[in-house]
mmCIF file of C-alpha atoms in Angstrom:
data_model
loop_
_atom_site.group_PDB
_atom_site.id
_atom_site.type_symbol
_atom_site.label_atom_id
_atom_site.label_comp_id
_atom_site.label_asym_id
_atom_site.label_seq_id
_atom_site.Cartn_x
_atom_site.Cartn_y
_atom_site.Cartn_z
ATOM 1 C CA MET E 1393 178.752 31.024 12.770
ATOM 2 C CA SER E 1394 181.008 28.905 10.801
ATOM 3 C CA HIS E 1395 181.402 29.827 7.206
ATOM 4 C CA GLY E 1396 182.686 26.474 6.420
ATOM 5 C CA ASN E 1397 179.360 24.639 6.805
ATOM 6 C CA HIS E 1398 177.564 23.904 3.549
ATOM 7 C CA HIS E 1399 173.860 23.304 3.410
ATOM 8 C CA LYS E 1400 172.397 20.672 1.030
ATOM 9 C CA SER E 1401 169.420 21.716 -1.067
ATOM 10 C CA THR E 1402 166.266 19.790 -0.487
ATOM 11 C CA PRO E 1403 164.138 18.831 -3.531
ATOM 12 C CA THR E 1404 160.802 20.659 -3.710
ATOM 13 C CA ALA E 1405 157.501 19.816 -5.444
ATOM 14 C CA LEU E 1406 158.642 21.994 -8.421
ATOM 15 C CA SER E 1407 161.891 20.098 -8.778
ATOM 16 C CA PRO E 1408 161.300 16.497 -9.892
ATOM 17 C CA THR E 1409 163.918 13.847 -8.887
ATOM 18 C CA PRO E 1410 165.053 11.184 -11.346
ATOM 19 C CA SER E 1411 162.663 8.784 -9.589
ATOM 20 C CA ASP E 1412 159.635 10.909 -10.371
ATOM 21 C CA ILE E 1413 160.348 10.820 -14.242
ATOM 22 C CA HIS E 1414 158.806 7.890 -16.103
ATOM 23 C CA GLU E 1415 157.278 7.095 -19.377
ATOM 24 C CA VAL E 1416 153.620 7.549 -20.132
ATOM 25 C CA ALA E 1417 151.403 6.068 -22.893
ATOM 26 C CA PRO E 1418 150.860 8.637 -25.697
ATOM 27 C CA ILE E 1419 147.352 9.881 -26.034
ATOM 28 C CA PRO E 1420 146.196 10.471 -29.576
ATOM 29 C CA ILE E 1421 144.688 13.753 -30.494
ATOM 30 C CA ASN E 1422 142.236 13.836 -33.293
ATOM 31 C CA LEU E 1423 141.920 17.245 -34.983
ATOM 32 C CA SER E 1424 139.555 18.068 -37.588
ATOM 33 C CA SER E 1425 140.337 20.573 -40.354
ATOM 34 C CA GLU E 1426 138.206 23.148 -38.694
ATOM 35 C CA ASP E 1427 140.323 22.596 -35.438
ATOM 36 C CA LEU E 1428 143.395 23.585 -37.481
ATOM 37 C CA LEU E 1429 141.927 27.030 -38.562
ATOM 38 C CA GLU E 1430 142.883 30.224 -36.903
ATOM 39 C CA PRO E 1431 140.148 31.714 -34.800
ATOM 40 C CA GLU E 1432 139.383 34.375 -37.448
ATOM 41 C CA ASP E 1433 139.340 31.645 -40.122
ATOM 42 C CA ALA E 1434 136.679 29.346 -38.453
ATOM 43 C CA PRO E 1435 133.392 29.257 -40.186
ATOM 44 C CA PRO E 1436 130.793 31.301 -38.367
ATOM 45 C CA PRO E 1437 127.849 29.624 -36.769
ATOM 46 C CA PRO E 1438 124.744 29.586 -39.167
ATOM 47 C CA SER E 1439 122.451 32.408 -38.513
ATOM 48 C CA PRO E 1440 118.816 31.664 -37.460
ATOM 49 C CA LEU E 1441 117.539 32.616 -40.925
ATOM 50 C CA ALA E 1442 120.005 30.213 -42.436
ATOM 51 C CA LYS E 1443 118.833 27.397 -40.160
ATOM 52 C CA ARG E 1444 115.195 27.992 -41.090
ATOM 53 C CA LEU E 1445 116.073 28.105 -44.843
ATOM 54 C CA SER E 1446 118.113 24.911 -44.569
ATOM 55 C CA SER E 1447 115.175 23.110 -42.800
ATOM 56 C CA SER E 1448 112.988 23.770 -45.909
ATOM 57 C CA LEU E 1449 115.474 21.960 -48.325
ATOM 58 C CA PRO E 1450 114.560 18.315 -47.382
ATOM 59 C CA ILE E 1451 110.970 19.165 -47.899
ATOM 60 C CA LEU E 1452 111.545 20.741 -51.283
ATOM 61 C CA ASN E 1453 113.745 17.825 -52.262
ATOM 62 C CA SER E 1454 111.093 15.319 -51.427
ATOM 63 C CA ILE E 1455 108.543 17.320 -53.353
ATOM 64 C CA GLN E 1456 110.749 17.360 -56.379
ATOM 65 C CA LYS E 1457 111.552 13.652 -56.232
ATOM 66 C CA TYR E 1458 108.141 12.205 -55.649
ATOM 67 C CA SER E 1459 106.483 14.581 -58.227
ATOM 68 C CA SER E 1460 109.052 13.411 -60.765
ATOM 69 C CA ILE E 1461 108.068 9.831 -60.184
ATOM 70 C CA SER E 1462 104.281 10.486 -60.788
ATOM 71 C CA PHE E 1463 105.008 12.580 -63.829
ATOM 72 C CA THR E 1464 107.358 9.911 -65.195
ATOM 73 C CA VAL E 1465 104.395 7.538 -65.357
ATOM 74 C CA PHE E 1466 102.640 9.969 -67.674
ATOM 75 C CA SER E 1467 105.874 10.447 -69.634
ATOM 76 C CA PHE E 1468 106.228 6.866 -70.581
ATOM 77 C CA ILE E 1469 102.707 6.258 -71.584
ATOM 78 C CA HIS E 1470 102.678 9.614 -73.563
ATOM 79 C CA GLY E 1471 106.142 8.972 -74.976
ATOM 80 C CA ALA E 1472 105.329 5.432 -76.230
ATOM 81 C CA SER E 1473 102.441 6.864 -78.272
ATOM 82 C CA VAL E 1474 103.980 9.977 -79.720
ATOM 83 C CA LEU E 1475 107.689 9.192 -79.950
ATOM 84 C CA VAL E 1476 107.849 5.384 -80.738
ATOM 85 C CA ALA E 1477 104.655 4.418 -82.203
ATOM 86 C CA PRO E 1478 104.497 6.974 -85.157
ATOM 87 C CA ALA E 1479 107.827 5.498 -86.483
ATOM 88 C CA ILE E 1480 105.928 2.153 -86.825
ATOM 89 C CA SER E 1481 102.664 3.445 -88.033
ATOM 90 C CA PRO E 1482 100.735 6.770 -87.513
ATOM 91 C CA SER E 1483 97.481 4.894 -87.171
ATOM 92 C CA PHE E 1484 98.995 2.706 -84.409
ATOM 93 C CA SER E 1485 100.033 5.969 -82.706
ATOM 94 C CA ASP E 1486 96.508 7.288 -82.815
ATOM 95 C CA GLU E 1487 95.300 4.114 -81.083
ATOM 96 C CA LEU E 1488 97.721 4.491 -78.440
ATOM 97 C CA ILE E 1489 97.008 8.166 -77.917
ATOM 98 C CA SER E 1490 93.327 7.353 -77.453
ATOM 99 C CA LEU E 1491 94.227 4.592 -75.022
ATOM 100 C CA GLY E 1492 96.521 6.992 -73.153
ATOM 101 C CA ARG E 1493 93.791 9.687 -72.912
ATOM 102 C CA ALA E 1494 91.504 7.242 -71.266
ATOM 103 C CA ILE E 1495 94.110 6.756 -68.569
ATOM 104 C CA TYR E 1496 95.606 10.209 -67.804
ATOM 105 C CA GLN E 1497 92.768 12.551 -68.935
ATOM 106 C CA ALA E 1498 90.421 10.849 -66.564
ATOM 107 C CA PRO E 1499 88.662 13.486 -64.346
ATOM 108 C CA GLY E 1500 90.878 14.556 -61.669
ATOM 109 C CA LEU E 1501 93.701 12.361 -62.805
ATOM 110 C CA GLU E 1502 95.123 14.767 -65.346
ATOM 111 C CA GLU E 1503 95.208 17.714 -62.795
ATOM 112 C CA LEU E 1504 97.211 15.385 -60.379
ATOM 113 C CA LEU E 1505 99.260 13.155 -62.655
ATOM 114 C CA VAL E 1506 100.181 15.632 -65.268
ATOM 115 C CA PHE E 1507 99.792 19.203 -64.517
ATOM 116 C CA GLY E 1508 99.999 18.914 -60.719
ATOM 117 C CA SER E 1509 103.088 16.792 -60.743
ATOM 118 C CA LEU E 1510 104.873 18.859 -63.398
ATOM 119 C CA THR E 1511 104.087 22.197 -61.737
ATOM 120 C CA ALA E 1512 105.232 20.815 -58.287
ATOM 121 C CA HIS E 1513 108.399 19.328 -59.764
ATOM 122 C CA VAL E 1514 109.407 22.612 -61.543
ATOM 123 C CA LEU E 1515 108.535 24.901 -58.641
ATOM 124 C CA SER E 1516 110.116 22.784 -55.989
ATOM 125 C CA GLY E 1517 113.347 22.658 -58.026
ATOM 126 C CA LEU E 1518 113.390 26.288 -58.667
ATOM 127 C CA SER E 1519 112.657 27.053 -54.956
ATOM 128 C CA ALA E 1520 115.299 24.770 -53.721
ATOM 129 C CA ARG E 1521 117.895 26.504 -55.913
ATOM 130 C CA LEU E 1522 116.772 30.008 -54.795
ATOM 131 C CA VAL E 1523 116.916 28.874 -51.194
ATOM 132 C CA ARG E 1524 120.440 27.568 -51.590
ATOM 133 C CA GLY E 1525 121.531 30.816 -53.183
ATOM 134 C CA TRP E 1526 119.856 32.766 -50.301
ATOM 135 C CA ILE E 1527 121.892 30.705 -47.798
ATOM 136 C CA TYR E 1528 125.030 31.243 -49.786
ATOM 137 C CA ARG E 1529 124.478 35.081 -49.798
ATOM 138 C CA ILE E 1530 123.895 34.985 -45.999
ATOM 139 C CA HIS E 1531 127.292 33.543 -45.515
ATOM 140 C CA HIS E 1532 128.938 35.184 -48.469
ATOM 141 C CA ASP E 1533 131.409 37.361 -46.483
ATOM 142 C CA GLU E 1534 131.340 35.735 -43.105
ATOM 143 C CA GLY E 1535 135.072 34.817 -42.667
ATOM 144 C CA LYS E 1536 138.027 33.655 -44.580
ATOM 145 C CA ALA E 1537 137.091 30.008 -44.413
ATOM 146 C CA GLU E 1538 133.892 30.783 -46.504
ATOM 147 C CA ARG E 1539 136.017 32.788 -49.036
ATOM 148 C CA ARG E 1540 138.390 29.775 -49.209
ATOM 149 C CA ARG E 1541 135.514 27.500 -49.895
ATOM 150 C CA ARG E 1542 134.257 29.701 -52.788
ATOM 151 C CA ARG E 1543 137.624 29.999 -54.296
ATOM 152 C CA ALA E 1544 137.984 26.072 -54.249
ATOM 153 C CA GLN E 1545 134.577 25.835 -55.857
ATOM 154 C CA LYS E 1546 135.754 28.342 -58.644
ATOM 155 C CA ALA E 1547 138.844 26.456 -59.053
ATOM 156 C CA LYS E 1548 136.865 23.179 -59.442
ATOM 157 C CA ARG E 1549 134.883 24.723 -62.324
ATOM 158 C CA SER E 1550 137.988 26.381 -64.103
ATOM 159 C CA THR E 1551 139.339 23.200 -65.320
ATOM 160 C CA SER E 1552 137.964 20.350 -67.400
ATOM 161 C CA PHE E 1553 140.392 17.957 -65.769
ATOM 162 C CA VAL E 1554 138.677 14.940 -63.992
ATOM 163 C CA GLY E 1555 140.174 13.578 -60.781
ATOM 164 C CA ARG E 1556 139.356 11.054 -58.159
ATOM 165 C CA GLN E 1557 136.741 13.376 -56.708
ATOM 166 C CA GLU E 1558 134.717 12.996 -59.893
ATOM 167 C CA ILE E 1559 135.454 9.541 -61.096
ATOM 168 C CA GLU E 1560 137.116 6.422 -59.639
ATOM 169 C CA THR E 1561 138.307 3.094 -60.706
ATOM 170 C CA GLN E 1562 137.643 0.530 -58.118
ATOM 171 C CA ALA E 1563 139.727 -2.495 -57.200
ATOM 172 C CA ASP E 1564 137.565 -4.835 -59.201
ATOM 173 C CA GLY E 1565 137.856 -2.581 -62.285
ATOM 174 C CA LYS E 1566 134.425 -1.035 -62.068
ATOM 175 C CA VAL E 1567 134.441 2.761 -62.835
ATOM 176 C CA ILE E 1568 132.243 4.762 -60.533
ATOM 177 C CA VAL E 1569 131.116 8.281 -61.143
ATOM 178 C CA ARG E 1570 131.308 10.229 -57.881
ATOM 179 C CA ASP E 1571 130.380 13.759 -58.881
ATOM 180 C CA ASP E 1572 127.838 13.715 -61.788
ATOM 181 C CA ASP E 1573 127.048 17.329 -61.201
ATOM 182 C CA ALA E 1574 130.365 18.176 -62.693
ATOM 183 C CA MET E 1575 130.612 15.168 -65.211
ATOM 184 C CA GLY E 1576 127.113 14.621 -66.296
ATOM 185 C CA LEU E 1577 126.227 11.038 -67.264
ATOM 186 C CA THR E 1578 129.599 9.819 -68.678
ATOM 187 C CA GLY E 1579 131.913 12.803 -68.830
ATOM 188 C CA GLY E 1580 131.034 13.823 -72.433
ATOM 189 C CA VAL E 1581 131.579 12.185 -75.750
ATOM 190 C CA SER E 1582 135.229 11.299 -74.759
ATOM 191 C CA GLY E 1583 134.171 9.736 -71.424
ATOM 192 C CA TYR E 1584 131.601 7.650 -73.265
ATOM 193 C CA ALA E 1585 134.204 6.478 -75.641
ATOM 194 C CA GLY E 1586 136.539 5.572 -72.735
ATOM 195 C CA VAL E 1587 139.216 7.960 -73.855
ATOM 196 C CA ALA E 1588 139.268 10.706 -71.295
ATOM 197 C CA PRO E 1589 136.196 11.930 -69.362
ATOM 198 C CA LYS E 1590 135.887 15.706 -68.966
ATOM 199 C CA LYS E 1591 133.768 17.960 -66.687
ATOM 200 C CA SER E 1592 130.751 19.252 -68.477
ATOM 201 C CA TRP E 1593 131.156 22.666 -70.285
ATOM 202 C CA ILE E 1594 127.767 23.696 -68.893
ATOM 203 C CA PHE E 1595 129.019 22.962 -65.299
ATOM 204 C CA ARG E 1596 132.255 24.873 -65.904
ATOM 205 C CA LYS E 1597 130.365 27.800 -67.516
ATOM 206 C CA PHE E 1598 127.264 28.251 -65.610
ATOM 207 C CA GLY E 1599 127.674 26.137 -62.458
ATOM 208 C CA LEU E 1600 124.680 23.916 -63.416
ATOM 209 C CA SER E 1601 124.726 20.220 -63.711
ATOM 210 C CA PRO E 1602 123.709 18.884 -67.096
ATOM 211 C CA LEU E 1603 120.653 17.349 -65.405
ATOM 212 C CA GLN E 1604 119.621 20.819 -64.050
ATOM 213 C CA PHE E 1605 120.344 22.559 -67.438
ATOM 214 C CA ALA E 1606 118.212 20.037 -69.380
ATOM 215 C CA GLY E 1607 115.336 20.564 -66.922
ATOM 216 C CA TYR E 1608 115.507 24.344 -66.952
ATOM 217 C CA ALA E 1609 115.889 24.413 -70.799
ATOM 218 C CA SER E 1610 112.931 22.135 -71.180
ATOM 219 C CA ILE E 1611 110.445 24.498 -69.497
ATOM 220 C CA LEU E 1612 109.578 26.838 -72.367
ATOM 221 C CA PRO E 1613 109.406 24.094 -75.103
ATOM 222 C CA VAL E 1614 107.245 21.894 -72.893
ATOM 223 C CA LEU E 1615 104.995 24.896 -72.244
ATOM 224 C CA PHE E 1616 104.641 25.585 -75.947
ATOM 225 C CA HIS E 1617 103.928 21.876 -76.643
ATOM 226 C CA VAL E 1618 101.222 21.766 -73.887
ATOM 227 C CA THR E 1619 99.653 24.945 -75.079
ATOM 228 C CA GLN E 1620 99.517 23.880 -78.787
ATOM 229 C CA MET E 1621 98.463 20.363 -78.206
ATOM 230 C CA ARG E 1622 96.150 20.549 -75.188
ATOM 231 C CA LEU E 1623 95.375 24.017 -73.778
ATOM 232 C CA ILE E 1624 94.354 25.744 -77.134
ATOM 233 C CA PRO E 1625 91.988 22.790 -78.309
ATOM 234 C CA LEU E 1626 90.623 22.694 -74.754
ATOM 235 C CA PHE E 1627 89.961 26.339 -75.015
ATOM 236 C CA VAL E 1628 88.325 26.276 -78.488
ATOM 237 C CA ASP E 1629 86.399 23.082 -78.261
ATOM 238 C CA GLY E 1630 86.298 22.015 -74.722
ATOM 239 C CA ASP E 1631 88.416 19.005 -75.273
ATOM 240 C CA SER E 1632 91.461 17.789 -77.399
ATOM 241 C CA SER E 1633 89.696 14.934 -79.084
ATOM 242 C CA TYR E 1634 90.592 16.217 -82.647
ATOM 243 C CA VAL E 1635 94.332 16.274 -81.756
ATOM 244 C CA THR E 1636 95.711 13.216 -83.678
ATOM 245 C CA MET E 1637 98.649 12.613 -85.968
ATOM 246 C CA ASP E 1638 96.716 14.473 -88.622
ATOM 247 C CA TYR E 1639 97.096 17.597 -86.364
ATOM 248 C CA VAL E 1640 100.762 16.912 -86.026
ATOM 249 C CA SER E 1641 101.110 16.627 -89.708
ATOM 250 C CA HIS E 1642 99.146 19.892 -90.103
ATOM 251 C CA ILE E 1643 101.470 21.860 -87.831
ATOM 252 C CA PHE E 1644 104.552 20.679 -89.615
ATOM 253 C CA GLY E 1645 103.041 21.281 -93.031
ATOM 254 C CA THR E 1646 103.597 24.249 -95.193
ATOM 255 C CA THR E 1647 99.957 25.249 -95.947
ATOM 256 C CA GLN E 1648 100.089 28.136 -93.534
ATOM 257 C CA GLY E 1649 103.466 29.551 -94.599
ATOM 258 C CA LEU E 1650 107.070 28.346 -93.952
ATOM 259 C CA TRP E 1651 107.673 30.025 -90.559
ATOM 260 C CA ARG E 1652 105.212 27.891 -88.521
ATOM 261 C CA PRO E 1653 106.615 24.481 -89.439
ATOM 262 C CA LEU E 1654 110.226 25.856 -89.044
ATOM 263 C CA LEU E 1655 109.214 27.145 -85.605
ATOM 264 C CA ASN E 1656 108.079 23.658 -84.747
ATOM 265 C CA TRP E 1657 111.313 22.061 -86.067
ATOM 266 C CA VAL E 1658 113.166 24.408 -83.931
ATOM 267 C CA VAL E 1659 111.211 23.652 -80.869
ATOM 268 C CA TYR E 1660 110.349 19.965 -80.989
ATOM 269 C CA PRO E 1661 113.685 17.999 -81.664
ATOM 270 C CA PRO E 1662 115.555 19.779 -78.816
ATOM 271 C CA MET E 1663 112.647 19.417 -76.549
ATOM 272 C CA ILE E 1664 112.657 15.655 -77.166
ATOM 273 C CA LEU E 1665 116.248 15.237 -76.548
ATOM 274 C CA MET E 1666 116.276 17.339 -73.266
ATOM 275 C CA THR E 1667 113.157 15.822 -71.841
ATOM 276 C CA THR E 1668 114.243 12.343 -72.598
ATOM 277 C CA TYR E 1669 117.685 13.091 -71.158
ATOM 278 C CA HIS E 1670 116.156 14.598 -68.027
ATOM 279 C CA THR E 1671 113.740 11.864 -67.447
ATOM 280 C CA ILE E 1672 116.160 9.028 -67.772
ATOM 281 C CA TYR E 1673 119.059 10.716 -66.110
ATOM 282 C CA GLY E 1674 116.773 11.813 -63.297
ATOM 283 C CA MET E 1675 115.716 8.223 -62.628
ATOM 284 C CA LEU E 1676 119.330 7.069 -62.472
ATOM 285 C CA ARG E 1677 119.900 9.976 -59.961
ATOM 286 C CA TRP E 1678 117.115 8.947 -57.655
ATOM 287 C CA LEU E 1679 118.221 5.215 -57.896
ATOM 288 C CA ARG E 1680 121.830 6.198 -57.107
ATOM 289 C CA VAL E 1681 123.249 4.516 -60.319
ATOM 290 C CA LYS E 1682 127.026 5.406 -60.296
ATOM 291 C CA ASP E 1683 128.395 2.578 -62.532
ATOM 292 C CA LEU E 1684 129.833 4.193 -65.694
ATOM 293 C CA LYS E 1685 128.896 1.002 -67.733
ATOM 294 C CA LEU E 1686 125.200 1.283 -66.880
ATOM 295 C CA ARG E 1687 125.306 5.017 -67.494
ATOM 296 C CA LYS E 1688 126.609 4.360 -70.996
ATOM 297 C CA VAL E 1689 123.649 2.148 -71.525
ATOM 298 C CA ALA E 1690 121.376 4.970 -70.438
ATOM 299 C CA VAL E 1691 123.099 7.242 -73.082
ATOM 300 C CA ASN E 1692 122.297 4.717 -75.664
ATOM 301 C CA VAL E 1693 118.638 4.516 -74.568
ATOM 302 C CA ILE E 1694 118.339 8.371 -74.578
ATOM 303 C CA SER E 1695 119.908 8.645 -77.998
ATOM 304 C CA LEU E 1696 117.740 5.806 -79.397
ATOM 305 C CA ILE E 1697 114.464 7.332 -77.995
ATOM 306 C CA SER E 1698 115.512 10.876 -79.274
ATOM 307 C CA LEU E 1699 116.332 9.638 -82.795
ATOM 308 C CA CYS E 1700 113.110 7.716 -82.895
ATOM 309 C CA GLY E 1701 111.079 10.817 -81.821
ATOM 310 C CA VAL E 1702 112.643 12.965 -84.565
ATOM 311 C CA TRP E 1703 112.032 10.324 -87.182
ATOM 312 C CA SER E 1704 108.442 10.049 -85.996
ATOM 313 C CA ILE E 1705 108.027 13.763 -86.530
ATOM 314 C CA TYR E 1706 109.613 13.463 -89.994
ATOM 315 C CA THR E 1707 107.342 10.551 -90.904
ATOM 316 C CA VAL E 1708 104.190 12.174 -89.685
ATOM 317 C CA SER E 1709 105.040 15.499 -91.452
ATOM 318 C CA LYS E 1710 105.302 13.657 -94.769
ATOM 319 C CA MET E 1711 102.047 11.765 -94.484
ATOM 320 C CA GLU E 1712 98.920 12.592 -96.423
ATOM 321 C CA SER E 1713 96.230 13.981 -93.994
ATOM 322 C CA THR E 1714 93.019 12.014 -93.904
ATOM 323 C CA ALA E 1715 91.170 14.492 -91.885
ATOM 324 C CA PRO E 1716 88.046 15.959 -93.381
ATOM 325 C CA GLY E 1717 87.975 19.610 -94.459
ATOM 326 C CA PHE E 1718 85.939 20.869 -91.516
ATOM 327 C CA ILE E 1719 88.532 19.261 -89.006
ATOM 328 C CA GLN E 1720 91.529 20.854 -90.968
ATOM 329 C CA LYS E 1721 89.573 24.162 -90.539
ATOM 330 C CA LYS E 1722 89.596 23.464 -86.829
ATOM 331 C CA PHE E 1723 93.369 22.912 -86.930
ATOM 332 C CA ASP E 1724 93.739 26.434 -88.650
ATOM 333 C CA LYS E 1725 91.569 27.795 -85.776
ATOM 334 C CA TYR E 1726 93.872 26.424 -83.289
ATOM 335 C CA LEU E 1727 96.899 27.704 -84.779
ATOM 336 C CA ASP E 1728 95.276 31.163 -85.356
ATOM 337 C CA VAL E 1729 94.514 31.380 -81.582
ATOM 338 C CA LEU E 1730 98.095 30.059 -80.595
ATOM 339 C CA TYR E 1731 100.032 32.372 -83.142
ATOM 340 C CA PHE E 1732 97.880 35.437 -83.438
ATOM 341 C CA GLY E 1733 95.533 35.337 -80.327
ATOM 342 C CA LYS E 1734 92.502 35.359 -82.588
ATOM 343 C CA LEU E 1735 89.617 34.544 -80.381
ATOM 344 C CA VAL E 1736 86.844 32.397 -81.872
#
């Protein structure tokens, strides 16, 4: 065997030759934010209970939406007669009240249009909020991704600064509100003035949108109003035909002591503001009105109706009652049942 012979190495399949190397077209890879998470950071799959709860939310939202539409019909009829008309003439208001009663107190219609729709609206809204909270608690400690989302939400509420995620100026100059849960209608007084919109203090403090807060805060005053103006007369006399502007004047008078009219002054002006705000803002929400200019118009309408309502109360409280003595005794009887539970 000759040690001088050299053997050439032959290429194998694992050793590419220069002729085997060539350029290939790049293949784009689209990764979502979840693809970039570490395995332990990836959000866990929803549990069966969370899936069932989530499936109920569209139903609850639909009930809340359509019940608000039917109740809004009543609100406009009733609001015109008790908020706007008294500022013109108390007698004109009584005429509208009588006309309105013929419509919304018709047999079966009041239960559906007024009490039914209001109850459905409140209960569906509360139920939807409870369901969302339940889903949140189910996923409360299921991975770092969930904790990171909660920290982001907390950071969003910790500052009053408004960014592009809340409000945006489009190329044509139109200003669009993108997140009205945080901003409310216009981003506060400063946003309405066009200076510097801010996140709502209510949102930052309680995590509620101004629309939600106005709705929840209206529940007790509205319940007081319905009890005083409809349920007590219905309980005592079987109807509320004696409830006129004379009755309103009576409850804001001082003939039964000072604390009763003071209580009504504490309850009614805020109720007028909150219910007007909630009704008109809710309509804009369902209609998806995002244009800041239109929302400022809505603020003007809300302010005008609220001021008109308070002025109407003041006007009626100062008028001379024309009710006969026996009717005024009925008014006292209503109030005794309301405030002291004196059965008649």
